[in-house]
PDB file of C-alpha atoms in Angstrom:
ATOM      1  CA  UNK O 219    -229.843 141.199 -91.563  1.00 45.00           C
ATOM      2  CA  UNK O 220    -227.034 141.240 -93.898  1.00 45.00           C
ATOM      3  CA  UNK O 221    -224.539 141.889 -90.550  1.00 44.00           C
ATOM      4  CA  UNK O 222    -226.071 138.968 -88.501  1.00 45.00           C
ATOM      5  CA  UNK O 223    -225.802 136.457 -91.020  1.00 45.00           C
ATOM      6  CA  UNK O 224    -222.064 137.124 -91.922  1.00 41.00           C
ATOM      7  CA  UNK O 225    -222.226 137.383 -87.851  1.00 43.00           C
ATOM      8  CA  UNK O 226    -223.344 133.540 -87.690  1.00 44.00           C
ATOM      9  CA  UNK O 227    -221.653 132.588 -90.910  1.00 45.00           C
ATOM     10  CA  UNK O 228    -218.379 133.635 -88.575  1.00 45.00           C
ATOM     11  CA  UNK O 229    -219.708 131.678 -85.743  1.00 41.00           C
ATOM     12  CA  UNK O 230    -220.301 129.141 -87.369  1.00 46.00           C
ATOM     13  CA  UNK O 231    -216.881 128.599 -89.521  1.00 43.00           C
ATOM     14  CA  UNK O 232    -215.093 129.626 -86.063  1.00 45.00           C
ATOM     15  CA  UNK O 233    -216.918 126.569 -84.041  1.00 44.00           C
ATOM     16  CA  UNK O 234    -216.016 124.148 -87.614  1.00 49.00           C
ATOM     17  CA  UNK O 235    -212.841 125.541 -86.934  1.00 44.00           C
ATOM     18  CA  UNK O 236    -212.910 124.593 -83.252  1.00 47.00           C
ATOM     19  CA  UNK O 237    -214.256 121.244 -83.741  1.00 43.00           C
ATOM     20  CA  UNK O 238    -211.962 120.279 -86.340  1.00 45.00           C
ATOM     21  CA  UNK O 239    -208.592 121.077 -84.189  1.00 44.00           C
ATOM     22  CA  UNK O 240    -210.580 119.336 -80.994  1.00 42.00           C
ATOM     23  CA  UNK O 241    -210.996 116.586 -83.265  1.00 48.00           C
ATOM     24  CA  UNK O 242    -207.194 116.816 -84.316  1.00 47.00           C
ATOM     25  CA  UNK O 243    -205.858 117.322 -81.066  1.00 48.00           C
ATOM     26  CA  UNK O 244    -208.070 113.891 -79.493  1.00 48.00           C
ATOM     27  CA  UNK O 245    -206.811 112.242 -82.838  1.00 49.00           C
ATOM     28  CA  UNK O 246    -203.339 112.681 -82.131  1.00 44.00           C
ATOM     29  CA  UNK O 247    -203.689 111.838 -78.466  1.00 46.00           C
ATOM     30  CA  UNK O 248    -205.607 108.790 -79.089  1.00 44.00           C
ATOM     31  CA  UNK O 249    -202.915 107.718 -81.225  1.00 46.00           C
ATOM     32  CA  UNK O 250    -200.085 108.426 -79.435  1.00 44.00           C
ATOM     33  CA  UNK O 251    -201.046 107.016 -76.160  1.00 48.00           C
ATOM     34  CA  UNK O 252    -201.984 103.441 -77.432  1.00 42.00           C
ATOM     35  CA  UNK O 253    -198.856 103.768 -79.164  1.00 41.00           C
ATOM     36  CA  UNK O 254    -197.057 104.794 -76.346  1.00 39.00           C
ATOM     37  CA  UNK O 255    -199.073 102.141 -74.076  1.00 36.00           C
ATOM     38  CA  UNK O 256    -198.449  99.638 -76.513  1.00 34.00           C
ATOM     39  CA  UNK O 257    -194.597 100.528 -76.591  1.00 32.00           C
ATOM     40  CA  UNK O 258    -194.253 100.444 -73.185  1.00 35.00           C
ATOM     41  CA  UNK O 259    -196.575  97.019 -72.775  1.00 33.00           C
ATOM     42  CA  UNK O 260    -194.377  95.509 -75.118  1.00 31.00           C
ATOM     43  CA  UNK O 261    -191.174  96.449 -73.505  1.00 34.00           C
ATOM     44  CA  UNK O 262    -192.458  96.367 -70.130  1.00 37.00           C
ATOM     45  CA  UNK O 263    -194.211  92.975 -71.055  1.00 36.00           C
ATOM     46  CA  UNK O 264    -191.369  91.369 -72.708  1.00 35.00           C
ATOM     47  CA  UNK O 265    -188.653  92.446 -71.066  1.00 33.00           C
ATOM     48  CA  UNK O 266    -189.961  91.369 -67.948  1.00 37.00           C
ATOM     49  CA  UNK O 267    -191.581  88.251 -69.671  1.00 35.00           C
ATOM     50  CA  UNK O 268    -188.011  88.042 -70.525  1.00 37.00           C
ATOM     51  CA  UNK O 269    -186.453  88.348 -67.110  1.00 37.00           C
ATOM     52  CA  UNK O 270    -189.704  86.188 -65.775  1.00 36.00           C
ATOM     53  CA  UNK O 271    -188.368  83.296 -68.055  1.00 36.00           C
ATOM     54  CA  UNK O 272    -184.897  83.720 -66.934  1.00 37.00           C
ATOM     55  CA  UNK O 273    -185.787  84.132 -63.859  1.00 38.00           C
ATOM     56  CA  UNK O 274    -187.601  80.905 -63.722  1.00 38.00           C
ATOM     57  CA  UNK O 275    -184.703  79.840 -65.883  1.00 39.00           C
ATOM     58  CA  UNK O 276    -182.397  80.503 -63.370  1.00 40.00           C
ATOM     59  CA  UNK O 277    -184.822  79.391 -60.224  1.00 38.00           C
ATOM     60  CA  UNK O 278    -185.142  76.326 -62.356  1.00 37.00           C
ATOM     61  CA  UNK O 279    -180.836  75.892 -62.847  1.00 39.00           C
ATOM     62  CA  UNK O 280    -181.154  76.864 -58.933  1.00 38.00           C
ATOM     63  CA  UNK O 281    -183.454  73.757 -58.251  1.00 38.00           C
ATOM     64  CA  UNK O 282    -181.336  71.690 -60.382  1.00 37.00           C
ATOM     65  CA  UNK O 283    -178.262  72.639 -59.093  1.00 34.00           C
ATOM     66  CA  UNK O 284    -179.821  72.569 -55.800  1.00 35.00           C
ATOM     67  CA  UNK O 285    -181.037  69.393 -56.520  1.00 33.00           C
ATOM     68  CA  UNK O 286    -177.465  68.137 -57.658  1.00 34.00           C
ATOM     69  CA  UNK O 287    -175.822  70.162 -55.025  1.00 35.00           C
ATOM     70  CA  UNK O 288    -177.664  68.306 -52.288  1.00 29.00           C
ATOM     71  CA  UNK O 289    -177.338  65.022 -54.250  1.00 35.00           C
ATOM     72  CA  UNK O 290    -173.735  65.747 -54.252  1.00 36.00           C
ATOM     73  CA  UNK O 291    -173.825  66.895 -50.370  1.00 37.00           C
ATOM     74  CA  UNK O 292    -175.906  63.811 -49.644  1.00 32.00           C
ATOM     75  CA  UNK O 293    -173.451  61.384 -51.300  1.00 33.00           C
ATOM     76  CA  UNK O 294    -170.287  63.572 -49.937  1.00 32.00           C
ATOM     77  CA  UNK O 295    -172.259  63.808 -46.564  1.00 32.00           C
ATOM     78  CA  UNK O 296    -172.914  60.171 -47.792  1.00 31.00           C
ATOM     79  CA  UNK O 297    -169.661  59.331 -48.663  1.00 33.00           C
ATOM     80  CA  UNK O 298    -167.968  60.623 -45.832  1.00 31.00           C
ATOM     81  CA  UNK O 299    -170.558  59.091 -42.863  1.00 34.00           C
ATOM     82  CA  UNK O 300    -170.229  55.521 -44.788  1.00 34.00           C
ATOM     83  CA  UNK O 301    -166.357  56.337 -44.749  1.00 39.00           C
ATOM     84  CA  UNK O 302    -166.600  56.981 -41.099  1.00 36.00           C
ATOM     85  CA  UNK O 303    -168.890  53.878 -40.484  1.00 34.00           C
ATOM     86  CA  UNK O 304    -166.406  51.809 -42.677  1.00 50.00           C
ATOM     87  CA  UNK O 305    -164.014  53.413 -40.746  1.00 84.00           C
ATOM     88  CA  UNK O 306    -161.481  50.002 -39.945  1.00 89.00           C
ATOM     89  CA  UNK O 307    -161.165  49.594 -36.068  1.00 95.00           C
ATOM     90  CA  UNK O 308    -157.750  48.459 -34.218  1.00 96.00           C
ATOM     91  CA  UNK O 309    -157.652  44.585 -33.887  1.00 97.00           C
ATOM     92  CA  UNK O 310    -158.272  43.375 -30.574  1.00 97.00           C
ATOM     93  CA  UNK O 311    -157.137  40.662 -28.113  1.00 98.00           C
ATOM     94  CA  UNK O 312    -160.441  38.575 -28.194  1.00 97.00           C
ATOM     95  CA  UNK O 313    -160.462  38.967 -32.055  1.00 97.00           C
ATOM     96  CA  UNK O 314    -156.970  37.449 -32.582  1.00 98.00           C
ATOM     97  CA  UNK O 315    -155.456  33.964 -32.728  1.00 98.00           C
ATOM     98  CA  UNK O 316    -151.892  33.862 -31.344  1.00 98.00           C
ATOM     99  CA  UNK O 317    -149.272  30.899 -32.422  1.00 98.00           C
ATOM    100  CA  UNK O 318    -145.955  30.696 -31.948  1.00 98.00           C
ATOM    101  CA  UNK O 319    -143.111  29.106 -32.883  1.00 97.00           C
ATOM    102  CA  UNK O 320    -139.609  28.663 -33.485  1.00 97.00           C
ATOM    103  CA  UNK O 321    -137.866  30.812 -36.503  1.00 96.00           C
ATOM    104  CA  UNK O 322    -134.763  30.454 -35.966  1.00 94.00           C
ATOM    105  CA  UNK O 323    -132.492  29.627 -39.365  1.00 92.00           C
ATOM    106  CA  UNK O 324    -129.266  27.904 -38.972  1.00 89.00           C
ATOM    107  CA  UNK O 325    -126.210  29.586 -38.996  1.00 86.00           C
ATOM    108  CA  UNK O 326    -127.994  32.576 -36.875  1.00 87.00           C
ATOM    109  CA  UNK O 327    -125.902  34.559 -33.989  1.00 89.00           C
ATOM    110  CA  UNK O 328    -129.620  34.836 -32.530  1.00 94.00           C
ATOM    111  CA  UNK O 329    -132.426  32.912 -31.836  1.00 95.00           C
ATOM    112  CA  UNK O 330    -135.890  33.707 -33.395  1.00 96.00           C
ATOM    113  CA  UNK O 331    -139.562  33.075 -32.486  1.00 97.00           C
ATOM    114  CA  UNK O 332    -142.025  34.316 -34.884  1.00 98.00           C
ATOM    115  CA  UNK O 333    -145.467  35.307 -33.567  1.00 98.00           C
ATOM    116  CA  UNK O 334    -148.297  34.944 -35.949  1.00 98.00           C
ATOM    117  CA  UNK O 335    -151.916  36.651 -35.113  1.00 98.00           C
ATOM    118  CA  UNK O 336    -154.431  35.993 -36.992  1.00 98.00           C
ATOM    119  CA  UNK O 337    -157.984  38.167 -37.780  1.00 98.00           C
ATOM    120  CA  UNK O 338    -160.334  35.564 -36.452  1.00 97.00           C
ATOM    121  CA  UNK O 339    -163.215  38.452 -35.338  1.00 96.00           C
ATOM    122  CA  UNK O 340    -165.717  38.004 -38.659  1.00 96.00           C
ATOM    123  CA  UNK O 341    -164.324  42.222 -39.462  1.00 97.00           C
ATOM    124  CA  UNK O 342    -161.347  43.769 -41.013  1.00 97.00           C
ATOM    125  CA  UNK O 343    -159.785  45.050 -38.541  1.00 98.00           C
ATOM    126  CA  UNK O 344    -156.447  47.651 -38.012  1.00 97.00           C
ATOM    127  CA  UNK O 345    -152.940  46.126 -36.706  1.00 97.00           C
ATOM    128  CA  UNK O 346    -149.373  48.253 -36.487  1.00 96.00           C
ATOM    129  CA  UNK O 347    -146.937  48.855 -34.156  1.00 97.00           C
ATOM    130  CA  UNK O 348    -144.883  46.800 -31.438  1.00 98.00           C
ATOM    131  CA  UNK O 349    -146.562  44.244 -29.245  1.00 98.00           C
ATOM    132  CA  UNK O 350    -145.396  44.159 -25.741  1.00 98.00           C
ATOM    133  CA  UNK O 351    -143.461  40.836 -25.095  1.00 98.00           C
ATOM    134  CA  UNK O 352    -142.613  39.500 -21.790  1.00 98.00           C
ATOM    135  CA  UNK O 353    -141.176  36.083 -20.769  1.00 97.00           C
ATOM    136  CA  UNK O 354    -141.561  34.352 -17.985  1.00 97.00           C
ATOM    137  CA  UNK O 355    -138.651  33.116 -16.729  1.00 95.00           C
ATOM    138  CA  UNK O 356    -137.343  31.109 -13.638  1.00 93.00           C
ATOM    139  CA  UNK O 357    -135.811  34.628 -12.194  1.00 90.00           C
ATOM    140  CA  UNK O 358    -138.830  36.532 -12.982  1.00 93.00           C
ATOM    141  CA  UNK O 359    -140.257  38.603 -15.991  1.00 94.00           C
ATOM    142  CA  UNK O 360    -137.934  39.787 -18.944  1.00 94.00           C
ATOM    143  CA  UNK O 361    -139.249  42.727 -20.916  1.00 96.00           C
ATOM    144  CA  UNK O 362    -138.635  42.661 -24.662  1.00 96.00           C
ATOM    145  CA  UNK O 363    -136.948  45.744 -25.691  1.00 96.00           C
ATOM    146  CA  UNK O 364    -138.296  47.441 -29.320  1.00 96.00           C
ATOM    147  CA  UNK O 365    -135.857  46.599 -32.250  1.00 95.00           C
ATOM    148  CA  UNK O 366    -135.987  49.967 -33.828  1.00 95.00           C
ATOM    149  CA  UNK O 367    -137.647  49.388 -37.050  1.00 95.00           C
ATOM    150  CA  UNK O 368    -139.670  51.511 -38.321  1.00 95.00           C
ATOM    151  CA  UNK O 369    -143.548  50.849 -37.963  1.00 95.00           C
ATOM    152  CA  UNK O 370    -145.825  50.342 -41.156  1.00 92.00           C
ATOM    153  CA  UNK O 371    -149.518  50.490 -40.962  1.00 93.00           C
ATOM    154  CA  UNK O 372    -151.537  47.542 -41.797  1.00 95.00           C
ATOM    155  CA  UNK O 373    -155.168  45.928 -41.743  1.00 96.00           C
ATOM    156  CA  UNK O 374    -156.448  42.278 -41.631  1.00 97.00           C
ATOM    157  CA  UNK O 375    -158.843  41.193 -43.534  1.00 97.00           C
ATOM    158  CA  UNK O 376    -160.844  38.608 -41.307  1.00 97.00           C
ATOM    159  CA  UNK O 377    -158.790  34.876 -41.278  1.00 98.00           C
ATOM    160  CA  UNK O 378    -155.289  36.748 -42.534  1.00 97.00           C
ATOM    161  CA  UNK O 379    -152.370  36.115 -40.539  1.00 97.00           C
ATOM    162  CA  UNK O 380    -149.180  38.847 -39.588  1.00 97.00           C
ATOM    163  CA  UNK O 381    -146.620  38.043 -37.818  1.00 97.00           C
ATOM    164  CA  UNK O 382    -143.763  39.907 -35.832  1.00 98.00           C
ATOM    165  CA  UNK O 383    -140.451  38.632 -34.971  1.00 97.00           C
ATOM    166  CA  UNK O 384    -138.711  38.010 -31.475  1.00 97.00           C
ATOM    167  CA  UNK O 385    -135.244  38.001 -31.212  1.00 96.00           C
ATOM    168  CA  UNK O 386    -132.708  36.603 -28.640  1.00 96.00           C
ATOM    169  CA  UNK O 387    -129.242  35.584 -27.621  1.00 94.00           C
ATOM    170  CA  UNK O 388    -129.004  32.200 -27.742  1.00 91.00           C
ATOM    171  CA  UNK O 389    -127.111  30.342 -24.674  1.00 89.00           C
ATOM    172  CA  UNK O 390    -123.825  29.009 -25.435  1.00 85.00           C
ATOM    173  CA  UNK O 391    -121.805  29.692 -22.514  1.00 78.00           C
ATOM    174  CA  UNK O 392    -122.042  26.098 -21.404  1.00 73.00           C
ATOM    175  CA  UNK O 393    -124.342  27.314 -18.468  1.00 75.00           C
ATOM    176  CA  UNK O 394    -127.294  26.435 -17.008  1.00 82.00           C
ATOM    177  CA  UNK O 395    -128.318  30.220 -17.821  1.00 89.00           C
ATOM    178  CA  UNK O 396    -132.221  31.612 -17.881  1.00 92.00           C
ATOM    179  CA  UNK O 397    -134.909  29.020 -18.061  1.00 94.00           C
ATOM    180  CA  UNK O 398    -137.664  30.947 -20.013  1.00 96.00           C
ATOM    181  CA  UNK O 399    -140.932  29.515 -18.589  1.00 96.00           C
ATOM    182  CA  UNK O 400    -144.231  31.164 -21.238  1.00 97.00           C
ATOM    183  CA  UNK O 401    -144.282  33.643 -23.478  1.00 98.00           C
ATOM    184  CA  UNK O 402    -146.547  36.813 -22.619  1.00 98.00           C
ATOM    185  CA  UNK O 403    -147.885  38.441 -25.607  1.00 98.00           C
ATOM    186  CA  UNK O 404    -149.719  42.285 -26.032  1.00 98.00           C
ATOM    187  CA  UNK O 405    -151.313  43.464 -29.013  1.00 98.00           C
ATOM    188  CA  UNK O 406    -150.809  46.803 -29.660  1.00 97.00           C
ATOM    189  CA  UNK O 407    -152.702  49.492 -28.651  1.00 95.00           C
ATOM    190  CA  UNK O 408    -154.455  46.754 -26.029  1.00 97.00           C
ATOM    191  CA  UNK O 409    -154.021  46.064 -22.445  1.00 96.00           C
ATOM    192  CA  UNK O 410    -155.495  42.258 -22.693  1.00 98.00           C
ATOM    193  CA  UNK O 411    -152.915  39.660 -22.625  1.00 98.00           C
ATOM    194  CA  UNK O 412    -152.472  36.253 -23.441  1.00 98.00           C
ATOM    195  CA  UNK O 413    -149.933  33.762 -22.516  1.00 98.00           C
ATOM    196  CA  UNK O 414    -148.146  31.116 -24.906  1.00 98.00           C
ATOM    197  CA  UNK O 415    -145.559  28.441 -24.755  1.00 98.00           C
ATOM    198  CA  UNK O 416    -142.205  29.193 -25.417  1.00 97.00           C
ATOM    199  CA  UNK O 417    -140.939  27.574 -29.079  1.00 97.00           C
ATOM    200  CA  UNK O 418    -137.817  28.704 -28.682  1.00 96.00           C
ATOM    201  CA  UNK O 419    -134.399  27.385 -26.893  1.00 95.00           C
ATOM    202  CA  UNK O 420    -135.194  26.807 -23.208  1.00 94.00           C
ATOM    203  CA  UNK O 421    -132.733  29.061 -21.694  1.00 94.00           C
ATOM    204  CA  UNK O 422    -130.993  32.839 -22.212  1.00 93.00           C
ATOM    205  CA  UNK O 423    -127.237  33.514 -21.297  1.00 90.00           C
ATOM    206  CA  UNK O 424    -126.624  34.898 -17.832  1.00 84.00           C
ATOM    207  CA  UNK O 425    -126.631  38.991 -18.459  1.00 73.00           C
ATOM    208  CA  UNK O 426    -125.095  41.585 -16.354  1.00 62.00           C
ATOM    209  CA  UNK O 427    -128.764  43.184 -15.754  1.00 63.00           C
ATOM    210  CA  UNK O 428    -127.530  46.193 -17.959  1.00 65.00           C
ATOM    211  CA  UNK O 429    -130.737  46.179 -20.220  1.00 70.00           C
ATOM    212  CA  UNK O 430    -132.805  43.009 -21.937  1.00 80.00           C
ATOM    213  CA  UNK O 431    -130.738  41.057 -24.171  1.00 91.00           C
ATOM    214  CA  UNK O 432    -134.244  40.161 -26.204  1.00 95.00           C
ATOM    215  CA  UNK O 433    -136.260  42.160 -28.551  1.00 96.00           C
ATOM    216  CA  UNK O 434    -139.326  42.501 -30.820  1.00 97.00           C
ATOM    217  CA  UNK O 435    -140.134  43.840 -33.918  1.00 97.00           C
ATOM    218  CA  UNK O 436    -142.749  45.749 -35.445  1.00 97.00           C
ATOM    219  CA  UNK O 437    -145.528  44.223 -36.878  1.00 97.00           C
ATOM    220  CA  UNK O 438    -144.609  42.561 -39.927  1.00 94.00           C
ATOM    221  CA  UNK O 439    -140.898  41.996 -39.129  1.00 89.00           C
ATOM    222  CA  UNK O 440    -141.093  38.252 -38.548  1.00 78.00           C
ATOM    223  CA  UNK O 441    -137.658  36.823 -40.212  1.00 45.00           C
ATOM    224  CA  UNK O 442    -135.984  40.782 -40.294  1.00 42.00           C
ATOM    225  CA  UNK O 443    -133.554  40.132 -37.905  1.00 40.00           C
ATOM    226  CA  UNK O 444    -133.022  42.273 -34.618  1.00 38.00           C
TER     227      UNK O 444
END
């Protein structure tokens, strides 16, 4: 009896035993895994709470700058159609007024005529360049020749005037000489003519037929001289 109940008293301290490191053992698992979980949760968790906020932080700056990127493409894209559909077209014929008339200051080797066009088409409207100048004359059609000067760009505002100058040898050889009969008149960059009376001295000298003894200047030039 004596050797069975040192037997169980064995047992029985060897199972406490047992149980008491089982218990240990699930103890420290139990706390080191929430721990663990918890550590991980809250680095996990924030961290990609964290990059979630900057994330939307950033998505959010994306939409803005989206947003003000697109603004700012709508109001170039904007900018740039409403400078394309303010875009100032070249005057034309059936939009100008023509006048001419005499220029010429005393004292002058030459004769001028100054011809004035003015923006009468209810737009602003682009002007630069030489006009084409013919006159009509009782030998036929004399072809102003370009004076040379250089060409500056210019618009019209609708009711403003330019004018360009027309130069020519005036007749005092005592002769007869050209009898200029109208005044032809181009805008440029047109093909549409109109015709005006002459303001100037009736007739040219006699020329040799080596080139046009007349010529026009740019745009602008009225007054310049030839």
């Amino acid at each position: 009896m004596r050797v069975h109940k040192l037997t169980f008293a064995a047992l029985a301290v060897a199972a406490s035993l047992s149980l008491t490191a089982c218990q240990n053992d699930d103890d420290a698992t139990g706390q080191s895994d929430p721990s663990a979980a918890s550590s991980e949760a809250s680095s996990g968790g924030g961290s990609g709470s964290g990059d979630s906020q900057q994330g939307a932080g950033d998505e959010s700056g994306g939409e803005g700058t989206g947003g003000q990127g697109t603004a700012a493409g709508s109001g170039a894209g904007s900018g740039s159609g409403s400078g394309a559909n303010d875009k100032v077209g070249k005057c034309r014929t059936d939009e100008l007024k023509f006048k001419a008339m005499d220029a010429t200051i005393d004292g002058d080797t030459e004769g001028t005529v100054a011809v004035e066009l003015t923006n009468g088409g209810g737009r602003e409207c682009a002007i630069s360049g030489y006009a084409g100048v013919d006159l009509k004359t009782n030998s036929g059609t004399l072809s102003a020749k370009r004076s040379g000067e250089p060409v500056v760009p210019g618009t019209l505002k609708d009711g403003e005037t330019v004018a360009f100058g027309i130069h020519y040898p005036i007749n005092d050889s005592g002769g007869s000489g050209v009898r200029i009969t109208g005044l032809v008149v181009t805008p440029p960059d047109e093909t549409k003519s109109v015709t005006l009376d002459w303001p100037g001295a009736a007739t040219l000298p006699v020329t040799d037929g080596t080139g046009s003894p007349v010529k026009v200047g740019p745009i602008g030039s009225a007054g310049q001289g030839g």
